[in-house]
C-alpha positions as MATLAB code, in Angstrom:
seq = 'MTANANSVSTILFSFLIASALLCASSSLDAREIYRYKDASGVSVINDRLPPEVAALGYEVLSDTGVLLRVVPPKKTPEQLEALDAQESEAERAQRQAEQQRKADELLLIRYSSIDDIKAARERSLQALQIRANILRSNLRSMAQQLGNYQAEAAAIERLGQALDQERIEAIQNLRARIETSQLALSDREQEVEDVTQAYQADIDRFQHLMDQVLMRRSLSSPQ';
ca = [
     -94.538   14.251   30.544;
     -91.638   11.902   32.416;
     -93.436    9.171   30.008;
     -92.175   10.812   26.776;
     -88.530   11.838   28.173;
     -87.609    8.248   29.011;
     -89.639    6.978   25.505;
     -87.271    9.254   24.153;
     -83.794    8.511   25.706;
     -85.085    4.950   25.833;
     -85.207    5.684   21.374;
     -81.908    7.185   21.522;
     -80.020    5.017   23.349;
     -81.141    2.182   21.683;
     -80.270    3.582   18.006;
     -76.510    5.140   19.820;
     -76.320    0.887   20.557;
     -77.291    0.458   17.101;
     -74.929    2.801   15.589;
     -72.373    1.217   17.444;
     -72.135   -2.262   16.434;
     -72.762   -1.461   12.619;
     -69.348    0.525   13.224;
     -67.874   -2.630   15.415;
     -69.846   -5.106   11.769;
     -68.126   -2.458    9.097;
     -64.823   -3.158   10.812;
     -64.854   -6.549   11.782;
     -65.963   -7.227    7.667;
     -62.954   -4.821    6.456;
     -60.896   -7.488    5.249;
     -56.932   -6.537    3.789;
     -56.262   -8.136    0.591;
     -53.052   -8.633   -1.612;
     -51.267   -7.671   -4.588;
     -48.526   -9.508   -5.714;
     -46.665  -11.311   -8.989;
     -47.254  -15.180   -9.343;
     -44.393  -17.180  -11.168;
     -45.210  -16.002  -14.863;
     -45.091  -12.666  -13.424;
     -48.560  -12.120  -13.918;
     -50.743   -9.311  -11.406;
     -52.484  -11.733   -8.143;
     -55.358  -10.145   -6.214;
     -56.131  -12.271   -3.708;
     -56.926  -12.583    0.393;
     -54.811  -15.042    0.688;
     -50.916  -14.843    0.201;
     -49.743  -17.608   -0.559;
     -45.988  -17.869    1.836;
     -44.138  -19.080   -1.321;
     -44.408  -15.192   -2.557;
     -43.973  -13.240    0.549;
     -40.946  -13.247    0.546;
     -40.658  -11.545   -3.025;
     -42.353   -8.340   -1.699;
     -46.083   -7.708   -2.482;
     -48.622   -4.586   -1.880;
     -51.520   -4.634    0.870;
     -55.050   -2.975    0.063;
     -58.181   -2.233    1.176;
     -61.731   -4.254    0.420;
     -62.186   -0.959   -1.691;
     -59.031   -0.978   -3.923;
     -56.954    1.738   -1.884;
     -53.123    0.602   -1.516;
     -52.351    0.954    2.065;
     -48.579   -0.407    1.803;
     -46.395   -1.912    0.303;
     -44.055   -4.556    1.606;
     -40.408   -5.065   -0.299;
     -38.952   -8.357   -1.328;
     -36.832   -9.613    1.362;
     -32.484   -8.859    0.827;
     -30.774  -12.392   -0.015;
     -27.473  -13.312    1.616;
     -25.926  -11.500   -1.127;
     -27.450   -8.357   -0.805;
     -27.465   -8.262    2.638;
     -23.268   -8.544    2.751;
     -23.282   -5.804   -0.050;
     -25.363   -3.438    2.076;
     -22.915   -4.371    4.927;
     -19.678   -3.613    2.754;
     -20.713   -0.348    1.646;
     -21.745    0.694    5.232;
     -18.418   -0.369    6.331;
     -16.835    1.150    3.075;
     -18.610    4.635    4.330;
     -17.202    4.229    7.927;
     -13.763    4.328    7.100;
     -14.205    6.722    4.624;
     -15.934    8.741    7.620;
     -13.505    7.603    9.511;
     -10.311    8.595    7.331;
     -11.776   12.240    7.193;
     -11.681   12.716   10.569;
      -7.779   11.500   10.345;
      -7.309   14.258    7.505;
      -9.146   16.896    9.247;
      -6.823   16.011   12.619;
      -3.504   15.944   10.586;
      -4.743   19.089    8.743;
      -5.054   21.358   12.047;
      -1.989   19.747   13.865;
       0.239   20.856   10.542;
      -1.394   24.053   10.452;
      -0.669   24.781   14.271;
       3.191   23.135   14.205;
       4.287   25.338   10.827;
       3.445   29.025    9.549;
       4.621   28.567    6.205;
       6.054   26.888    3.853;
       9.643   27.445    5.070;
       9.247   26.283    8.594;
       8.412   23.016    7.070;
      12.108   23.246    5.559;
      13.685   24.606    7.940;
      12.368   21.630    9.935;
      13.216   19.151    7.447;
      16.724   20.720    7.630;
      17.275   20.214   11.246;
      16.096   16.467   10.906;
      17.807   15.578    7.809;
      20.860   17.473    9.576;
      20.588   15.024   12.550;
      20.434   12.351   10.705;
      23.575   12.678    9.012;
      25.809   13.074   11.575;
      24.388    9.977   13.238;
      24.766    8.299    9.175;
      28.846    9.819    9.438;
      29.625    8.918   12.903;
      28.586    5.472   11.611;
      31.152    5.460    8.262;
      34.047    6.695   10.287;
      33.665    3.811   12.745;
      33.264    1.163    9.823;
      36.442    2.701    8.561;
      38.399    2.240   11.495;
      36.610   -1.413   12.162;
      37.994   -2.360    8.559;
      41.054   -0.950    8.653;
      41.173   -2.807   12.237;
      40.366   -5.935   10.422;
      42.522   -5.761    7.678;
      45.107   -5.198   10.256;
      44.068   -8.808   12.044;
      44.152  -10.300    8.775;
      47.441   -9.143    7.941;
      48.919  -10.594   10.788;
      46.898  -13.688   10.503;
      48.292  -14.074    7.046;
      51.930  -13.833    8.574;
      51.604  -15.958   11.447;
      49.796  -18.145    8.641;
      52.981  -18.201    6.077;
      55.275  -18.909    9.160;
      53.697  -22.652    9.338;
      52.014  -21.733   12.995;
      48.638  -21.841   13.967;
      46.584  -18.887   15.322;
      45.680  -18.694   18.385;
      42.021  -18.640   19.649;
      42.091  -14.776   20.897;
      42.797  -13.203   17.617;
      40.421  -15.638   16.186;
      37.931  -14.358   18.345;
      39.354  -10.978   17.688;
      38.782  -10.766   14.225;
      35.021  -13.108   14.567;
      34.284  -10.075   16.828;
      35.246   -7.521   14.664;
      34.073   -8.720   11.446;
      30.557   -8.828   13.887;
      30.445   -5.661   14.252;
      31.298   -4.102   10.848;
      27.866   -5.937    9.984;
      26.124   -4.724   12.645;
      27.180   -1.069   11.761;
      26.674   -1.673    8.396;
      22.977   -2.486    9.197;
      22.694    0.070   11.106;
      23.992    2.783    8.351;
      21.265    1.290    6.035;
      18.642    2.094    8.531;
      19.955    5.899    8.954;
      19.761    6.342    5.089;
      16.514    4.802    4.766;
      15.191    6.746    7.302;
      16.846    9.804    5.342;
      14.870    9.109    2.876;
      11.770    8.547    4.441;
      11.978   11.960    6.105;
      12.783   13.135    2.986;
       9.242   11.838    1.694;
       7.558   12.900    4.858;
       7.973   16.279    4.706;
       7.440   16.692    1.396;
       3.958   15.361    2.063;
       3.782   17.960    4.247;
       5.142   20.480    2.213;
       2.667   19.800   -0.391;
      -0.556   19.724    2.198;
      -0.058   22.476    3.594;
       0.381   24.451   -0.222;
      -3.153   22.588   -0.985;
      -4.596   23.841    2.520;
      -3.593   27.788    1.290;
      -4.897   27.349   -2.090;
      -8.013   26.446   -0.818;
      -8.139   29.096    1.906;
      -6.764   31.899   -0.936;
      -9.752   30.481   -2.733;
     -12.241   30.862   -0.013;
     -11.285   33.775   -0.002;
     -11.787   34.891   -3.216;
     -14.947   33.590   -3.932;
     -15.693   35.389   -0.376;
     -14.460   38.711   -1.690;
     -16.916   41.070   -3.631;
     -15.942   41.652   -6.978;
];
């Protein structure tokens, strides 16, 4: 009985070895084949992939014709550049949206109504107007002083006398101060315009946000 058992074991072991070898042989025999289009656009199935068509994209099939995977065409430098540009544009749009969200939060924290924005605008403009009026007053005084210097200089020249260096330098310095004050006044006037536009933008944005809130409330409220 022991001999029979050993014989059965030997046969079973031999069968397992043969099965394993058969599977290994089948695995080795399994091949991948390629389907691609040639220069004429005709589909070709081959067990070899020509290097010149590899970059154009192809399909990998099993030896039984089952589609295993698809290899897309290699992107050209122009396509890669366009893809990078699209990603950069998406990142830029996302960054701008985040900046706008933060600006909206600050706007709603700073003001509780459009009247608050208008009041803040009036305070800012009033301060700028005060500074501009001071510059205008100084300009009038310097213009009058320059006129006096020039009248004195003209009288001296009519007498045939030469102007002293101190008077000449005083006139030159006064003209330089007038020019500087005129530039400063121009800056203040531009600042008034910029501040007015900035506050108007805040008013428009605040109104837009309030309209969105009202719309969401109307959509969420039961009819």
